[in-house]
PDB file of C-alpha atoms in Angstrom:
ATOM      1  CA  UNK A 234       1.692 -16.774  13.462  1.00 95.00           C
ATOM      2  CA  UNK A 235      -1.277 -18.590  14.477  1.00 96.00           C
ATOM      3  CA  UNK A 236      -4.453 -18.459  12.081  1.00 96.00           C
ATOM      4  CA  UNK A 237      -7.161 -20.154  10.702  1.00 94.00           C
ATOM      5  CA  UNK A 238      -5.878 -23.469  12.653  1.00 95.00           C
ATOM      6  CA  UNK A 239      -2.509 -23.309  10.919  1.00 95.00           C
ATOM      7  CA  UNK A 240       0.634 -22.023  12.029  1.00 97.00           C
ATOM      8  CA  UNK A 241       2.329 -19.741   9.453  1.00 97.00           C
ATOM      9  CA  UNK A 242       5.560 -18.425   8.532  1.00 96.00           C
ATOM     10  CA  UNK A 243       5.863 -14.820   8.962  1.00 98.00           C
ATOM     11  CA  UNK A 244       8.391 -11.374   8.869  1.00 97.00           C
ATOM     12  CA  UNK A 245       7.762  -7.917   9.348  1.00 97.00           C
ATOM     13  CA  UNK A 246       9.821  -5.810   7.189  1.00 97.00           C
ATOM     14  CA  UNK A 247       8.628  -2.739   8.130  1.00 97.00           C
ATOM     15  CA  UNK A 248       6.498  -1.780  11.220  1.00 96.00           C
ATOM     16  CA  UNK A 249       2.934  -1.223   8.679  1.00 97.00           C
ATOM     17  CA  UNK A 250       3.880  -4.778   6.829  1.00 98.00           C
ATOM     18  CA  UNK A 251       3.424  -8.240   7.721  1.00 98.00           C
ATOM     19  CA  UNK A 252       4.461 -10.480   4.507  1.00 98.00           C
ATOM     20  CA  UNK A 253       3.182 -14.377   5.284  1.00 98.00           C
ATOM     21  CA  UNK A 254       5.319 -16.369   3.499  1.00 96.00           C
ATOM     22  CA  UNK A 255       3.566 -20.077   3.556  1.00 94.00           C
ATOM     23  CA  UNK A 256       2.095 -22.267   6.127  1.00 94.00           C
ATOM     24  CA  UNK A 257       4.877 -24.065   7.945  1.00 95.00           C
ATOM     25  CA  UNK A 258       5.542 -27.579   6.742  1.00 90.00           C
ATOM     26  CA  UNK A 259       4.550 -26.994   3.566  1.00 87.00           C
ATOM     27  CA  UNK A 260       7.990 -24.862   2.008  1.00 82.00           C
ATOM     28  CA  UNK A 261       8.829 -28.462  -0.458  1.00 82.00           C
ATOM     29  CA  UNK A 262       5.250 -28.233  -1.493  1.00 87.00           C
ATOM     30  CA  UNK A 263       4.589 -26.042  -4.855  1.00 89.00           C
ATOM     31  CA  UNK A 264       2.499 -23.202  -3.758  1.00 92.00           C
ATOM     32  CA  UNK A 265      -1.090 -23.488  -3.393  1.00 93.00           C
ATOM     33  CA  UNK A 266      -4.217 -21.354  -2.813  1.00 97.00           C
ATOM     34  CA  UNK A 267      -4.136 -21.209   0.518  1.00 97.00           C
ATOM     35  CA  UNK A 268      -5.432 -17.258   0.335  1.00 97.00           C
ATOM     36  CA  UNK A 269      -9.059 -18.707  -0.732  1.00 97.00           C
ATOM     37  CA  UNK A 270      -8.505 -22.230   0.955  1.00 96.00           C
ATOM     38  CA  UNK A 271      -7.842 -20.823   4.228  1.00 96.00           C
ATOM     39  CA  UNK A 272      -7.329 -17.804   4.819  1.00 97.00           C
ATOM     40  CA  UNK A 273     -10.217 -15.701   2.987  1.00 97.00           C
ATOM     41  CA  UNK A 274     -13.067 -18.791   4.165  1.00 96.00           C
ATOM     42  CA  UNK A 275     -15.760 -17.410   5.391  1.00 94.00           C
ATOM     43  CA  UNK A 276     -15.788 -17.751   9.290  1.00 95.00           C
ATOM     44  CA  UNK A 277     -11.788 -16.351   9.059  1.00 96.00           C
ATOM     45  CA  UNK A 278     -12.318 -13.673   6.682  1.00 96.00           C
ATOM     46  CA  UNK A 279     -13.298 -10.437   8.614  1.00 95.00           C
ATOM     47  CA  UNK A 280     -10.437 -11.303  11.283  1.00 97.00           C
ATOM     48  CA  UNK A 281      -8.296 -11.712   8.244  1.00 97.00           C
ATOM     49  CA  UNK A 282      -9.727  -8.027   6.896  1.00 96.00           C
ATOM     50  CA  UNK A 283      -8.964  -6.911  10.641  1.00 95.00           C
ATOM     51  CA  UNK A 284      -5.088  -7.861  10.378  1.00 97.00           C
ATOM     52  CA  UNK A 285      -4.804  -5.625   7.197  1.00 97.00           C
ATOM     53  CA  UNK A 286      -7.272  -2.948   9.007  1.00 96.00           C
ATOM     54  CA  UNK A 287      -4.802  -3.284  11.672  1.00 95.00           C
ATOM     55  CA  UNK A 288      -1.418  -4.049   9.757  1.00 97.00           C
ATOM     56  CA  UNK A 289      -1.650  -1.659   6.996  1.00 97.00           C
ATOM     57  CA  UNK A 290      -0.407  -3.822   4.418  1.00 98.00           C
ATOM     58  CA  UNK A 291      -0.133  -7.786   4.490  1.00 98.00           C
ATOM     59  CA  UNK A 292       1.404 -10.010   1.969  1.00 98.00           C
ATOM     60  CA  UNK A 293       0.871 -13.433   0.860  1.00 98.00           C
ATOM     61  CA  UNK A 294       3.739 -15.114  -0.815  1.00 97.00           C
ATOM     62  CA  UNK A 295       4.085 -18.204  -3.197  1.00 96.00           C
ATOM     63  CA  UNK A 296       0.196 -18.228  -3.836  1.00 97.00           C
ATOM     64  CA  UNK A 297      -1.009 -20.004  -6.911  1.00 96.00           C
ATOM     65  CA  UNK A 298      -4.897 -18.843  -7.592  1.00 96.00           C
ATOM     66  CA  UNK A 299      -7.198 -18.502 -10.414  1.00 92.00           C
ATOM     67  CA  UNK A 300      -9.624 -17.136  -8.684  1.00 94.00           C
ATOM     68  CA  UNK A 301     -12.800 -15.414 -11.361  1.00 92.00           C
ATOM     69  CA  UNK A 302     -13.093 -11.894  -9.341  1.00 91.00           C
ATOM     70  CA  UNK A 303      -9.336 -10.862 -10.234  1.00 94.00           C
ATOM     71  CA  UNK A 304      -9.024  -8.243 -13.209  1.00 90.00           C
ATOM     72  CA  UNK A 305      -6.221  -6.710 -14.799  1.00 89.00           C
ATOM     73  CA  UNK A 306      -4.859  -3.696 -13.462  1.00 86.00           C
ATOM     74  CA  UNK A 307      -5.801  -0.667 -15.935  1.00 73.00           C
ATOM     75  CA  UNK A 308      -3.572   2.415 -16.810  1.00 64.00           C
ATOM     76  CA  UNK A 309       0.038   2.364 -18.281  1.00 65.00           C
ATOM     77  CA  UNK A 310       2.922   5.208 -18.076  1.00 65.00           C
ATOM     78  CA  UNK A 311       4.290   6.614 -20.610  1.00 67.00           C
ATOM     79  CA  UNK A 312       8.028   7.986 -21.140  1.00 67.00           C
ATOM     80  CA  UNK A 313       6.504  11.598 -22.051  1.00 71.00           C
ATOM     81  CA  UNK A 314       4.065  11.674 -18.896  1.00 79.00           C
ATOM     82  CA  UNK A 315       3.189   9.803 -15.549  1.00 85.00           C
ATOM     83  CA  UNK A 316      -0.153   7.750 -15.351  1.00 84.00           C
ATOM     84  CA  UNK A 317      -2.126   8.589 -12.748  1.00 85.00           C
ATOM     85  CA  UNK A 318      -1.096   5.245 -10.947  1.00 88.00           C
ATOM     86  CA  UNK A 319       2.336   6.853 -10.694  1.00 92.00           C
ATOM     87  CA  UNK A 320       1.368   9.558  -8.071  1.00 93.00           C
ATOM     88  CA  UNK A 321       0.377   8.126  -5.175  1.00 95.00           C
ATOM     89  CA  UNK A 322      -3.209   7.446  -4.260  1.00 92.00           C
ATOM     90  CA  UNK A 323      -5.900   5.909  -2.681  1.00 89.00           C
ATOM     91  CA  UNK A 324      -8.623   3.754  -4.581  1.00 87.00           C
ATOM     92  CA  UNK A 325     -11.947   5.491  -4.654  1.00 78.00           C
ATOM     93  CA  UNK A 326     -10.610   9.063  -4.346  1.00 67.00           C
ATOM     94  CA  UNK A 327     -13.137  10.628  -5.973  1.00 66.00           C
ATOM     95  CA  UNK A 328     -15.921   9.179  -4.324  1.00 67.00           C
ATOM     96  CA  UNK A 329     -18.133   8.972  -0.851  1.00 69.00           C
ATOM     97  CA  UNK A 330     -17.263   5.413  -0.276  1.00 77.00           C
ATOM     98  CA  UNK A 331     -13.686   4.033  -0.426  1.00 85.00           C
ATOM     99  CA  UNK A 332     -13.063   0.194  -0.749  1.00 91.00           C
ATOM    100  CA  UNK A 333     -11.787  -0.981   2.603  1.00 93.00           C
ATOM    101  CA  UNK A 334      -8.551  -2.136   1.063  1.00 93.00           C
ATOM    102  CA  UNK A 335      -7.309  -3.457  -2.366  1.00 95.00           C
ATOM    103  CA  UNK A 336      -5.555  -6.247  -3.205  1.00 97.00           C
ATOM    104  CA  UNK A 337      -3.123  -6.180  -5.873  1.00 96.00           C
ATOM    105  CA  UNK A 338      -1.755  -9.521  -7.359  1.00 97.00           C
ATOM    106  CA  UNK A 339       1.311 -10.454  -9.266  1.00 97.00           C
ATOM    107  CA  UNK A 340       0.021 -14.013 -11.174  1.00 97.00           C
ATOM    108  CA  UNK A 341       2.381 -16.774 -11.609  1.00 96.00           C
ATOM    109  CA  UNK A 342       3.111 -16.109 -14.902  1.00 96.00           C
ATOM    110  CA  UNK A 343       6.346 -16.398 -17.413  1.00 95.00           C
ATOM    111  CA  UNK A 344       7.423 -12.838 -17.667  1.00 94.00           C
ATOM    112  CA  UNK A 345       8.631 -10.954 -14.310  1.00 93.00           C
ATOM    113  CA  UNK A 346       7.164  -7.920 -12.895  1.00 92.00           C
ATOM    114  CA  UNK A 347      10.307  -5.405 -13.046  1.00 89.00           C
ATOM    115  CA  UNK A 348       8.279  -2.449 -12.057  1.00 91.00           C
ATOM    116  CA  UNK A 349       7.426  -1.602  -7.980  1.00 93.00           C
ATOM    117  CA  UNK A 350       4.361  -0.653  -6.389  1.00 95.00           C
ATOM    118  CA  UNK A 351       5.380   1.519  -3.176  1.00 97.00           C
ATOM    119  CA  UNK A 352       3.477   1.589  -0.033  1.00 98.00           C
ATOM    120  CA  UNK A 353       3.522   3.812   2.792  1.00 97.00           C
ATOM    121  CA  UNK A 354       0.966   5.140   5.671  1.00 96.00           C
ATOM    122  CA  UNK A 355      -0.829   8.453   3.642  1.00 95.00           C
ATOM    123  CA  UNK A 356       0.554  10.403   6.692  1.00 94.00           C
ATOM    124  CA  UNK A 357       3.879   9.514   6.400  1.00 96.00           C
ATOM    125  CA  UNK A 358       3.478  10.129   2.398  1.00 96.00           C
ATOM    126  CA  UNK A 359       2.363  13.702   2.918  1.00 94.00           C
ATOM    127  CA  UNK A 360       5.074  14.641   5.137  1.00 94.00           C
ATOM    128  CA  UNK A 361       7.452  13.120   2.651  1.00 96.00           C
ATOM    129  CA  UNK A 362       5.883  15.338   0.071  1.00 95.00           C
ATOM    130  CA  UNK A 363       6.349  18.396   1.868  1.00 92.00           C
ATOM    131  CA  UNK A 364       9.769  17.683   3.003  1.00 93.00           C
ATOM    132  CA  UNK A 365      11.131  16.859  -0.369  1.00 94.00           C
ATOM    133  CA  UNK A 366       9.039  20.227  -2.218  1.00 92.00           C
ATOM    134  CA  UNK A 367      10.502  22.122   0.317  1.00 89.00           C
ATOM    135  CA  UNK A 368      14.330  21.056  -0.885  1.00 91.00           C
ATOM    136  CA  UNK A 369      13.417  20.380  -4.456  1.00 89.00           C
ATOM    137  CA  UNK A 370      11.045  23.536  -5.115  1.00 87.00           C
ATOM    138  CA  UNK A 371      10.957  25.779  -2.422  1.00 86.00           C
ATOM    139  CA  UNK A 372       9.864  29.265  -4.548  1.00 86.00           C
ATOM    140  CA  UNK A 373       6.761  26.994  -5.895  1.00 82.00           C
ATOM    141  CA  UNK A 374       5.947  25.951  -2.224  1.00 78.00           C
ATOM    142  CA  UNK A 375       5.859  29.458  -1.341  1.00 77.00           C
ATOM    143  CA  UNK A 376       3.793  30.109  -3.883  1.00 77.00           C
ATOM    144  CA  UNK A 377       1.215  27.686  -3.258  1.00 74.00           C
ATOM    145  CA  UNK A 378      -1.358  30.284  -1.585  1.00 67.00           C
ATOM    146  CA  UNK A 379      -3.074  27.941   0.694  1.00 67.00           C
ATOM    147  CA  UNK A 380      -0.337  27.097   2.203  1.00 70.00           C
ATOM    148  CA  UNK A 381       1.493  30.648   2.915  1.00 70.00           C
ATOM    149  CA  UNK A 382      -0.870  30.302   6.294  1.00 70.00           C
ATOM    150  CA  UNK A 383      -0.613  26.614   7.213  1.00 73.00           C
ATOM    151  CA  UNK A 384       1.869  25.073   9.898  1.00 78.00           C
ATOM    152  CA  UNK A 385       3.262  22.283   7.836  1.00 78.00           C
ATOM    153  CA  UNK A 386       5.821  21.002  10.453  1.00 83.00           C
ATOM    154  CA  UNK A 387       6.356  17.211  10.971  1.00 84.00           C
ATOM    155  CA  UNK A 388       4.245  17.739  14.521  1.00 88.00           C
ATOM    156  CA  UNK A 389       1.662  20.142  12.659  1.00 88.00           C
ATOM    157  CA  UNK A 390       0.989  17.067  10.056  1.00 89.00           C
ATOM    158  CA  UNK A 391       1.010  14.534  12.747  1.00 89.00           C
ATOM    159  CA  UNK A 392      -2.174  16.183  14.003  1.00 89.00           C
ATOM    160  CA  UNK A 393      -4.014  16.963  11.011  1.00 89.00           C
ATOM    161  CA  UNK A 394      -7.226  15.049  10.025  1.00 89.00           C
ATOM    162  CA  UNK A 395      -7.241  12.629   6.772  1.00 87.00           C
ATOM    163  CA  UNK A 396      -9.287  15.489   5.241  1.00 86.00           C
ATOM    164  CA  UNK A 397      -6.401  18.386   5.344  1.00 87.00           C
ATOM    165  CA  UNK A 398      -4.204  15.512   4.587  1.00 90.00           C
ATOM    166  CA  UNK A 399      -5.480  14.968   0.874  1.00 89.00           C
ATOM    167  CA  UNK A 400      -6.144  18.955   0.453  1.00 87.00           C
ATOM    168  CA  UNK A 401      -2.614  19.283   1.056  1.00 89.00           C
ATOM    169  CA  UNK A 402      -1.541  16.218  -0.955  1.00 92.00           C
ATOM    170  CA  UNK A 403      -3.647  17.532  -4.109  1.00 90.00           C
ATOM    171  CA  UNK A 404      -1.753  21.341  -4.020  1.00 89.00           C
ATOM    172  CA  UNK A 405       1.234  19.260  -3.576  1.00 91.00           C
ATOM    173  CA  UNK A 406       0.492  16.744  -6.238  1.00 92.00           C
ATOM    174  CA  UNK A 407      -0.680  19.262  -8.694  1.00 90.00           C
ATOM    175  CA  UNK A 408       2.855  21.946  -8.262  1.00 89.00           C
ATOM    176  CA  UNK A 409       4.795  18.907  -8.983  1.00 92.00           C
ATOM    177  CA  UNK A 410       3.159  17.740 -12.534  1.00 90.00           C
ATOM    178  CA  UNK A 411       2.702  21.462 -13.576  1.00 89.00           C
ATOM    179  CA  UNK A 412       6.685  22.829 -12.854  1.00 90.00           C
ATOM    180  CA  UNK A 413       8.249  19.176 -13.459  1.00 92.00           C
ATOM    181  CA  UNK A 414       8.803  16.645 -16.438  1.00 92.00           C
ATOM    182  CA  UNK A 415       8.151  13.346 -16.345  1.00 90.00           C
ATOM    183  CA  UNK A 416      11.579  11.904 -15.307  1.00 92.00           C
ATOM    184  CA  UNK A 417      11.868  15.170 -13.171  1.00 93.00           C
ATOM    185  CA  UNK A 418       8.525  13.758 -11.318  1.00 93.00           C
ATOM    186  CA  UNK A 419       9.220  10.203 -11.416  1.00 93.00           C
ATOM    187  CA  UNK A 420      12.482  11.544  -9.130  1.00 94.00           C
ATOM    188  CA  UNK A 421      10.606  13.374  -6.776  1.00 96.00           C
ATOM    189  CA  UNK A 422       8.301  10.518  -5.618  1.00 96.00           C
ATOM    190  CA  UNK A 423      11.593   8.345  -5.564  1.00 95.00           C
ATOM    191  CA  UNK A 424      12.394  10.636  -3.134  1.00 96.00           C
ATOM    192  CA  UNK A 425       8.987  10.436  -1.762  1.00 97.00           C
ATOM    193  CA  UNK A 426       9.583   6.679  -1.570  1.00 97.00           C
ATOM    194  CA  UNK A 427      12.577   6.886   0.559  1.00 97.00           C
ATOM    195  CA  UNK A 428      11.900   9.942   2.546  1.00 97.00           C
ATOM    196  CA  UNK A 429       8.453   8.272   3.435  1.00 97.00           C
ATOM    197  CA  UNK A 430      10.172   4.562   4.193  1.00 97.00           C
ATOM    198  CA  UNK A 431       7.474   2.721   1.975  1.00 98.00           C
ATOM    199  CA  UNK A 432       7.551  -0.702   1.104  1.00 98.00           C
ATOM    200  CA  UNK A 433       8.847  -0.999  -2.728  1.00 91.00           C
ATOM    201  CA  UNK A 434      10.069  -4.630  -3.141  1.00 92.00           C
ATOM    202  CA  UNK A 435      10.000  -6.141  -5.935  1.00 92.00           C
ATOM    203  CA  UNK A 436       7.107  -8.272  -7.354  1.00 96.00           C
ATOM    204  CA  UNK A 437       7.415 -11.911  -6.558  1.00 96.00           C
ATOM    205  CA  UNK A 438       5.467 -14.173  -8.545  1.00 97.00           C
ATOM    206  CA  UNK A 439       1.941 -14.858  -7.108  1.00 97.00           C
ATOM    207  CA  UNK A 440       2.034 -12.316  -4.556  1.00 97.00           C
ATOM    208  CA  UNK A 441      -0.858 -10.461  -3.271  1.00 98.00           C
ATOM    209  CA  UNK A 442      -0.430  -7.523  -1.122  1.00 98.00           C
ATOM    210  CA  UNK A 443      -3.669  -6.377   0.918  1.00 98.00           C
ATOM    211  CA  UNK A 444      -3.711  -2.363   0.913  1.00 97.00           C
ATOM    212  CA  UNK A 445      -5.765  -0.563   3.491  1.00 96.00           C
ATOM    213  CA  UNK A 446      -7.408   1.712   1.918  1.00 93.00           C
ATOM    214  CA  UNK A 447     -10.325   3.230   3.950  1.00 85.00           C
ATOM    215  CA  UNK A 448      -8.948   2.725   7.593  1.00 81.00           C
ATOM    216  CA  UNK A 449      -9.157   5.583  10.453  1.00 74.00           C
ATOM    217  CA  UNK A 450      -6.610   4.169  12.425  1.00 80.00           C
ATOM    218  CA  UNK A 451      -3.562   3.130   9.273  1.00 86.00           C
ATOM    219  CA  UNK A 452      -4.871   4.158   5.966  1.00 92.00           C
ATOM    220  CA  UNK A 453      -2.070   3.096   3.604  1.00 96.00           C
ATOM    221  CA  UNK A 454      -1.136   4.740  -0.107  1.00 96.00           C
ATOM    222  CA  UNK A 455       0.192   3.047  -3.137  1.00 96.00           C
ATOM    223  CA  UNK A 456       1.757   4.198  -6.727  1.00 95.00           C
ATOM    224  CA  UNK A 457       3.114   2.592  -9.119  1.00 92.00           C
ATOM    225  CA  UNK A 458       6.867   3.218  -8.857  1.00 92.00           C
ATOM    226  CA  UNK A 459       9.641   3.121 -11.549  1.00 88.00           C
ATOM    227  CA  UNK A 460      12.962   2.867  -9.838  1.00 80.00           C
ATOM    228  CA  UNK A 461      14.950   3.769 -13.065  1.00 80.00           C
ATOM    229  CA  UNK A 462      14.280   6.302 -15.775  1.00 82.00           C
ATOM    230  CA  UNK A 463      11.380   4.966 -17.755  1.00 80.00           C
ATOM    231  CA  UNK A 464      12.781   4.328 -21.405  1.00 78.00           C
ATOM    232  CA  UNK A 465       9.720   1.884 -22.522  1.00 72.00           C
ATOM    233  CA  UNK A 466       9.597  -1.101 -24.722  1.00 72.00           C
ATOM    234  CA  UNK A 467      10.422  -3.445 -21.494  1.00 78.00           C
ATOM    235  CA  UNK A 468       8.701  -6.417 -21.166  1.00 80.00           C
ATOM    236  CA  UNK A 469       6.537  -6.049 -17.811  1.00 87.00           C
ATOM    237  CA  UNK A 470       4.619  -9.410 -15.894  1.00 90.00           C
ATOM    238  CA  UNK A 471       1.247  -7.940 -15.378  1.00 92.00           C
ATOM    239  CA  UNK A 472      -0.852  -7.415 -12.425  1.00 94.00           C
ATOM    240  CA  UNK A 473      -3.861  -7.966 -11.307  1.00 95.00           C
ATOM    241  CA  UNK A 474      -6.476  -6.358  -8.727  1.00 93.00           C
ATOM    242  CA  UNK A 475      -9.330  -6.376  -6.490  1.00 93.00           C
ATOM    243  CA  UNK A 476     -11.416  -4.686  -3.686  1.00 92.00           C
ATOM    244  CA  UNK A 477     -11.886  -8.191  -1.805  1.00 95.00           C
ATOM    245  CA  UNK A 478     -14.096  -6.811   0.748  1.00 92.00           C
ATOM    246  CA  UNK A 479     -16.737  -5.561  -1.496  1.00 90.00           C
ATOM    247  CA  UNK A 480     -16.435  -8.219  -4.416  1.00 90.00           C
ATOM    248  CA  UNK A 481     -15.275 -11.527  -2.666  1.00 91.00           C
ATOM    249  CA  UNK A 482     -18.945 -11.966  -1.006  1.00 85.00           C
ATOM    250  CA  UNK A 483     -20.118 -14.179   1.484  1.00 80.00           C
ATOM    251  CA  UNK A 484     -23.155 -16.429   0.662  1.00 79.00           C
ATOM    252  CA  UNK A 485     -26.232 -14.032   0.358  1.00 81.00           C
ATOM    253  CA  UNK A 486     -24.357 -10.741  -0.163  1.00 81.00           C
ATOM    254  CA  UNK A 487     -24.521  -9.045  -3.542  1.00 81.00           C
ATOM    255  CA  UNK A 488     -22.283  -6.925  -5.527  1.00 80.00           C
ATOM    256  CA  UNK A 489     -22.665  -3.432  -5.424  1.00 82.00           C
ATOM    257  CA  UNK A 490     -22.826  -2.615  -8.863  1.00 79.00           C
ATOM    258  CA  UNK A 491     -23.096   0.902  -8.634  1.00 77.00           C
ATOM    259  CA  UNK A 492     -20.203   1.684  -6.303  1.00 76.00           C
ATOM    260  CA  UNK A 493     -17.903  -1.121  -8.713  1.00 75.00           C
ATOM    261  CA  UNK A 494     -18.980   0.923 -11.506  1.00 75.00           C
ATOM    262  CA  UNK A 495     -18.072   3.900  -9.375  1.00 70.00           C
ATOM    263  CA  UNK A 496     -14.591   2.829  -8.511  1.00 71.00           C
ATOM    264  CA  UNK A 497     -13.438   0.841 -11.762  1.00 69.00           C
ATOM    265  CA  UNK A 498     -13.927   4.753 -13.804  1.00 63.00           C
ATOM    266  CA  UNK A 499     -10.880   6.044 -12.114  1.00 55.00           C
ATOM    267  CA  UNK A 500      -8.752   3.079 -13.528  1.00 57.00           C
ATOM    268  CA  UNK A 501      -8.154   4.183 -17.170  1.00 50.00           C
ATOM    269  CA  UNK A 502      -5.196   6.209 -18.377  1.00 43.00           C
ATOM    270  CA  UNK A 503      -5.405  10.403 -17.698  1.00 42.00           C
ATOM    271  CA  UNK A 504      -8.237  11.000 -20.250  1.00 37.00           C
ATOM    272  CA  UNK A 505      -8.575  15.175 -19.943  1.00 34.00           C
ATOM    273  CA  UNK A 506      -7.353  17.292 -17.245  1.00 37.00           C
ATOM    274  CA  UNK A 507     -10.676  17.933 -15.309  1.00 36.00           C
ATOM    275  CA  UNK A 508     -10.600  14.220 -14.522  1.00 39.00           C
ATOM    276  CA  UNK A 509      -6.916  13.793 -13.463  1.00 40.00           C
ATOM    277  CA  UNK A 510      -7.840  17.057 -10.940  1.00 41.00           C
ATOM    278  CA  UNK A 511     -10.967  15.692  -9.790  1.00 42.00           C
ATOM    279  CA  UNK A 512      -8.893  12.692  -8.912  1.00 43.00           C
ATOM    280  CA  UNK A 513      -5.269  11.248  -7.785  1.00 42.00           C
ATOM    281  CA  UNK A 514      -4.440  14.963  -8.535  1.00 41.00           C
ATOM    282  CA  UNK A 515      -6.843  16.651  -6.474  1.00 39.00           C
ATOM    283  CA  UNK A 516      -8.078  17.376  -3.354  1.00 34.00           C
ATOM    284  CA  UNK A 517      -9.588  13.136  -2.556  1.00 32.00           C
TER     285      UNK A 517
END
């Protein structure tokens, strides 16, 4: 691929993913921060925003950065119940404005990250979520009131608007944590995974992956995703995060501290149950 004068080593795994492994000529080098050196300076930035507008999710490989605007990813699971990172989501659910994407990192770091994120187009996740209630629990997904009257084939979902789509989710979302345990849930979005063909690889280290997040044409979902039964007391590399369109500012442009205020509340662990609902477990 051709960007930002360079020519760059690429592979699409999926049709929503581009990964960019390294600029070509440079594989004997060590990596290299060629994320902020290249491809995030300003005058390539917003046709780098448009690939992952475009792409759904892009990820740069072998990228060594200690850039100040990264923080650490909030929220852990626990073996008795999922964190709300575990059900998949976008970032700024609960509020008017969504970041455009986020960028989650994997530092070069000693330990290994042994846990996935999985990605997937939020259309593709819903219809994964009905398809699997409907062979896991189909007496609670006739149950589910507001959906006794909806058309929830695959051609039905294809045409409904991002709105219906997180309505649905949220009903969806909610049945599964009320009538399933943890492990029991933590299997049904590993079915999820694979029903919806999302991206779970495992972490390299210093990886980012760009998420679109608030995209009409290919908005993207994420969770974090244990592909085992969660037992605890593994050692874990950690992650970091960031939404790089709306805190990796051009010269001039100021933070937003309101809507970064906004967005970083939702991070913490489930605190009561009218904030999980009002959140990744409700209507977004």
């Amino acid at each position: 691929m051709n960007f930002a004068n360079a020519l760059w080593r690429v592979r699409r795994p999926k049709p929503f993913v581009l990964v960019i492994e390294g600029e070509v000529g440079q594989e004997s080098q060590a990596p290299t921060d060629y994320l902020h050196n290249k491809l995030l300076l300003p005058e390539w930035r917003e046709a780098f925003y448009q690939l992952v507008d475009d792409t759904g999710l892009v990820v740069c490989l072998n990228v060594h950065t200690g850039h100040p605007t990264y923080r650490d990813v909030r929220g852990r699971s626990s073996k008795g119940r999922l964190s709300q990172g575990e059900y998949y989501h976008h970032d700024g659910c609960t509020g008017p404005v969504k970041p455009r994407f986020v960028e989650i990192r994997c530092p070069i770091q000693p330990q290994t990250r042994g846990v996935a994120t999985a990605v997937a187009p939020h259309r593709d996740v819903v219809k994964a979520m009905v398809q699997v209630l409907a062979a896991e629990l189909p007496a609670e997904l006739a149950k589910i009131a507001a959906l006794t009257t909806q058309d929830m084939s695959p051609e039905a979902l294809s045409q409904m608007e991002a709105a219906a789509l997180d309505h649905l989710q949220g009903l969806i979302t909610r049945t599964v944590r009320k009538k399933l345990n943890a492990e029991g849930a933590r299997s049904f979005f590993r079915q999820v995974d694979a029903a919806a063909n999302a991206y779970f690889e495992p972490w390299a280290l210093g990886e980012s992956r760009f998420i679109a997040n608030a995209n009409s044409r290919l908005t993207m979902q994420h969770r974090r995703a244990y592909q085992a039964p969660h037992t605890g007391g593994v050692a874990n590399g950690h992650l970091v995060k960031r939404w790089t369109n709306e805190e990796l500012l051009l010269p001039g442009q100021v933070v937003d501290p309101t809507l970064i205020a906004a967005l970083c509340s939702e991070e913490g662990d489930e605190v009561d149950g009218a904030r999980a609902e009002g959140c990744y477990l409700g209507a977004h």
